[in-house]
């Protein structure tokens, strides 16, 4: 799951980024409302964590602009503005949740997971496709009832493809989802992970669309 963190206090941003990344989130950080708007227009994110007191563009103005663009990405406001009016304004402008500073990291994690589940229509962090089941909380995969051990990034890759089953996902989109704005990934890393998944499940699970990307078909392969 890829998160856009919009927070101008470096210490808070570093702490949130480190904590969420320990729980398998990919976190891209910006410290300015205008930069956040550009990032959201050019990238695909599963969640935005938004501070309100930002340089460049206030958090509420960013929120208004995002919703005016009809973007439906879940947005969690994380702010020291704790009055009822601030919460009402944020929620009325289209925020999905509001957490005040100081906050508990475990609560932040739980709220992030709940918003992502809700956005994809799940009540549990569980994905199932034929004989394959992914438990997104426990980071476990099972195929034909037996546990399948995957490297963390292979598990993330399979999650992305299952969530978009029936759609071709380009290699560039997958790389961005797996690594965010980092640029240190090997060029053949997707092929390595896809090969691992096929070897441990079935070769028919993921189809390669040559020159484009990969797809998990809606129909379960025989």
Short mmCIF file of C-alpha atoms in Angstrom, two decimals:
data_model
loop_
_atom_site.label_atom_id
_atom_site.label_comp_id
_atom_site.label_asym_id
_atom_site.label_seq_id
_atom_site.Cartn_x
_atom_site.Cartn_y
_atom_site.Cartn_z
CA UNK A 1 0.00 0.00 0.00
CA UNK A 2 1.40 3.35 -1.05
CA UNK A 3 0.88 6.41 1.12
CA UNK A 4 1.42 10.09 0.37
CA UNK A 5 2.45 11.75 3.63
CA UNK A 6 1.92 15.52 3.62
CA UNK A 7 3.62 16.91 6.74
CA UNK A 8 5.93 19.90 7.16
CA UNK A 9 7.50 18.89 10.49
CA UNK A 10 10.48 16.73 9.60
CA UNK A 11 10.71 14.84 12.91
CA UNK A 12 7.04 13.85 12.80
CA UNK A 13 7.27 12.89 9.14
CA UNK A 14 10.37 10.75 9.73
CA UNK A 15 8.70 8.95 12.64
CA UNK A 16 5.49 8.23 10.70
CA UNK A 17 7.40 7.13 7.61
CA UNK A 18 9.66 4.77 9.57
CA UNK A 19 6.76 3.26 11.51
CA UNK A 20 4.50 2.67 8.50
CA UNK A 21 7.35 1.25 6.44
CA UNK A 22 7.97 -1.32 9.18
CA UNK A 23 4.39 -2.42 8.54
CA UNK A 24 4.89 -2.86 4.78
CA UNK A 25 3.61 0.53 3.59
CA UNK A 26 5.45 2.48 0.90
CA UNK A 27 5.56 6.10 2.09
CA UNK A 28 6.38 9.11 -0.08
CA UNK A 29 6.76 12.37 1.81
CA UNK A 30 6.23 16.00 0.82
CA UNK A 31 6.22 19.04 3.12
CA UNK A 32 4.16 21.46 1.02
CA UNK A 33 0.53 21.50 -0.06
CA UNK A 34 1.28 22.45 -3.66
CA UNK A 35 3.87 19.69 -3.98
CA UNK A 36 1.30 17.27 -2.58
CA UNK A 37 -1.24 18.29 -5.21
CA UNK A 38 1.32 17.70 -7.97
CA UNK A 39 2.28 14.32 -6.49
CA UNK A 40 -1.32 13.18 -6.38
CA UNK A 41 -1.94 14.22 -9.97
CA UNK A 42 1.09 12.35 -11.29
CA UNK A 43 1.17 9.28 -9.03
CA UNK A 44 -1.20 6.61 -7.76
CA UNK A 45 -1.63 6.37 -4.00
CA UNK A 46 -3.81 4.20 -1.77
CA UNK A 47 -4.01 6.79 1.01
CA UNK A 48 -3.09 10.38 1.88
CA UNK A 49 -2.09 11.40 5.41
CA UNK A 50 -2.57 15.15 5.55
CA UNK A 51 -1.42 17.81 7.99
CA UNK A 52 -3.40 21.06 7.87
CA UNK A 53 -0.84 23.74 8.71
CA UNK A 54 1.29 23.56 5.55
CA UNK A 55 3.43 26.01 3.59
CA UNK A 56 2.59 26.66 -0.04
CA UNK A 57 -1.03 25.62 0.36
CA UNK A 58 -3.04 24.99 3.49
CA UNK A 59 -4.20 21.43 4.08
CA UNK A 60 -7.87 22.35 3.75
CA UNK A 61 -7.19 24.08 0.42
CA UNK A 62 -5.35 20.97 -0.76
CA UNK A 63 -8.30 18.84 0.32
CA UNK A 64 -10.75 21.09 -1.52
CA UNK A 65 -8.65 20.97 -4.69
CA UNK A 66 -8.35 17.17 -4.56
CA UNK A 67 -12.07 16.65 -4.19
CA UNK A 68 -12.83 19.26 -6.86
CA UNK A 69 -10.70 17.13 -9.19
CA UNK A 70 -12.99 14.18 -8.29
CA UNK A 71 -10.08 12.20 -6.88
CA UNK A 72 -11.45 9.56 -4.52
CA UNK A 73 -8.25 8.55 -2.71
CA UNK A 74 -8.89 8.11 1.05
CA UNK A 75 -7.58 11.08 3.07
CA UNK A 76 -6.74 10.97 6.77
CA UNK A 77 -6.22 14.38 8.38
CA UNK A 78 -3.52 14.36 11.02
CA UNK A 79 -3.42 17.73 12.72
CA UNK A 80 -2.86 19.67 15.93
CA UNK A 81 -6.02 21.65 15.13
CA UNK A 82 -8.32 19.82 17.49
CA UNK A 83 -11.42 22.01 17.68
CA UNK A 84 -14.78 20.60 16.63
CA UNK A 85 -14.99 23.19 13.85
CA UNK A 86 -11.68 22.04 12.35
CA UNK A 87 -12.87 18.44 12.32
CA UNK A 88 -16.21 19.39 10.80
CA UNK A 89 -14.55 21.55 8.13
CA UNK A 90 -12.14 18.76 7.20
CA UNK A 91 -14.82 16.08 7.02
CA UNK A 92 -17.20 18.33 5.10
CA UNK A 93 -14.52 19.04 2.52
CA UNK A 94 -14.10 15.32 1.90
CA UNK A 95 -11.66 13.91 4.44
CA UNK A 96 -12.40 10.32 5.41
CA UNK A 97 -10.99 10.44 8.94
CA UNK A 98 -9.42 12.90 11.40
CA UNK A 99 -6.79 12.19 14.03
CA UNK A 100 -5.40 14.89 16.32
CA UNK A 101 -1.81 15.33 17.44
CA UNK A 102 -0.35 13.95 19.63
CA UNK A 103 -1.46 10.49 18.54
CA UNK A 104 -0.66 6.85 19.09
CA UNK A 105 1.20 5.21 16.19
CA UNK A 106 -0.74 1.97 16.54
CA UNK A 107 -4.01 3.89 16.26
CA UNK A 108 -2.70 5.65 13.17
CA UNK A 109 -1.80 2.28 11.66
CA UNK A 110 -5.24 0.86 12.44
CA UNK A 111 -7.00 3.86 10.90
CA UNK A 112 -4.83 3.68 7.78
CA UNK A 113 -5.63 0.00 7.31
CA UNK A 114 -9.35 0.61 7.88
CA UNK A 115 -9.46 3.39 5.28
CA UNK A 116 -7.67 1.27 2.69
CA UNK A 117 -9.98 -1.69 3.38
CA UNK A 118 -13.03 0.51 3.01
CA UNK A 119 -11.76 2.06 -0.23
CA UNK A 120 -11.49 -1.33 -1.94
CA UNK A 121 -14.70 -2.71 -0.47
CA UNK A 122 -13.19 -5.14 2.04
CA UNK A 123 -14.16 -5.62 5.67
CA UNK A 124 -11.07 -7.76 6.35
CA UNK A 125 -7.53 -7.55 5.09
CA UNK A 126 -8.02 -10.71 3.07
CA UNK A 127 -7.74 -11.37 -0.66
CA UNK A 128 -8.85 -14.61 -2.26
CA UNK A 129 -8.57 -15.83 -5.84
CA UNK A 130 -9.32 -19.47 -6.47
CA UNK A 131 -6.96 -21.61 -4.40
CA UNK A 132 -4.88 -18.57 -3.43
CA UNK A 133 -5.49 -16.57 -0.25
CA UNK A 134 -3.54 -13.53 0.98
CA UNK A 135 -3.82 -12.38 4.58
CA UNK A 136 -2.68 -8.76 4.36
CA UNK A 137 -2.49 -8.27 8.12
CA UNK A 138 -0.30 -11.29 8.76
CA UNK A 139 1.52 -11.00 5.41
CA UNK A 140 0.85 -14.66 4.71
CA UNK A 141 -0.03 -16.40 1.46
CA UNK A 142 -1.67 -19.81 1.14
CA UNK A 143 -2.12 -21.86 -2.02
CA UNK A 144 -4.21 -25.04 -2.00
CA UNK A 145 -4.32 -24.81 1.78
CA UNK A 146 -0.55 -24.73 2.25
CA UNK A 147 1.43 -21.68 3.30
CA UNK A 148 3.54 -20.11 0.57
CA UNK A 149 6.61 -18.16 1.70
CA UNK A 150 7.23 -15.10 -0.46
CA UNK A 151 9.74 -12.31 -0.14
CA UNK A 152 8.06 -9.11 1.16
CA UNK A 153 8.21 -7.31 -2.18
CA UNK A 154 6.92 -10.37 -4.02
CA UNK A 155 3.99 -10.43 -1.58
CA UNK A 156 3.32 -6.75 -2.28
CA UNK A 157 3.50 -7.31 -6.02
CA UNK A 158 1.00 -10.17 -5.82
CA UNK A 159 -1.30 -8.03 -3.65
CA UNK A 160 -1.28 -5.22 -6.23
CA UNK A 161 -2.08 -7.59 -9.09
CA UNK A 162 -4.87 -9.34 -7.18
CA UNK A 163 -6.45 -6.02 -6.22
CA UNK A 164 -6.46 -5.11 -9.91
CA UNK A 165 -7.40 -8.50 -11.28
CA UNK A 166 -8.75 -8.33 -14.79
CA UNK A 167 -6.64 -5.24 -15.53
CA UNK A 168 -3.18 -4.97 -17.03
CA UNK A 169 -0.82 -3.19 -14.63
CA UNK A 170 2.14 -1.56 -16.33
CA UNK A 171 5.69 -2.17 -15.19
CA UNK A 172 6.14 1.51 -14.39
CA UNK A 173 3.03 1.53 -12.17
CA UNK A 174 4.21 -1.59 -10.38
CA UNK A 175 7.66 -0.15 -9.77
CA UNK A 176 6.15 3.03 -8.36
CA UNK A 177 3.85 1.03 -6.11
CA UNK A 178 6.69 -1.14 -4.86
CA UNK A 179 9.37 1.49 -4.41
CA UNK A 180 7.67 4.90 -4.40
CA UNK A 181 10.15 7.57 -5.40
CA UNK A 182 13.21 5.48 -4.63
CA UNK A 183 15.47 4.89 -7.62
CA UNK A 184 17.65 2.02 -6.45
CA UNK A 185 15.66 -0.92 -7.82
CA UNK A 186 17.23 -3.33 -10.28
CA UNK A 187 15.73 -3.22 -13.76
CA UNK A 188 14.77 -6.92 -13.72
CA UNK A 189 13.30 -6.99 -10.22
CA UNK A 190 9.70 -7.48 -11.42
CA UNK A 191 10.64 -10.52 -13.48
CA UNK A 192 12.40 -12.02 -10.47
CA UNK A 193 9.37 -11.60 -8.21
CA UNK A 194 6.87 -12.78 -10.81
CA UNK A 195 8.99 -15.88 -11.38
CA UNK A 196 9.05 -16.57 -7.64
CA UNK A 197 5.26 -16.24 -7.38
CA UNK A 198 4.65 -18.53 -10.36
CA UNK A 199 7.08 -21.11 -9.02
CA UNK A 200 5.38 -21.25 -5.63
CA UNK A 201 1.76 -21.13 -6.87
CA UNK A 202 1.01 -21.81 -10.54
CA UNK A 203 2.57 -20.59 -13.77
CA UNK A 204 -0.91 -19.60 -14.98
CA UNK A 205 -1.65 -17.14 -12.16
CA UNK A 206 0.13 -14.12 -13.66
CA UNK A 207 0.18 -13.43 -17.39
CA UNK A 208 2.89 -11.31 -18.98
CA UNK A 209 1.66 -8.73 -21.47
CA UNK A 210 4.83 -8.27 -23.46
CA UNK A 211 6.13 -4.71 -23.53
CA UNK A 212 3.40 -3.52 -21.14
CA UNK A 213 3.15 -5.31 -17.82
CA UNK A 214 1.27 -8.09 -16.03
CA UNK A 215 -2.28 -9.23 -15.34
CA UNK A 216 -4.10 -11.65 -13.06
CA UNK A 217 -7.17 -12.71 -15.00
CA UNK A 218 -10.65 -12.57 -13.48
CA UNK A 219 -11.23 -16.18 -14.49
CA UNK A 220 -9.30 -18.65 -12.37
CA UNK A 221 -6.88 -20.65 -14.56
CA UNK A 222 -7.50 -24.35 -14.81
#
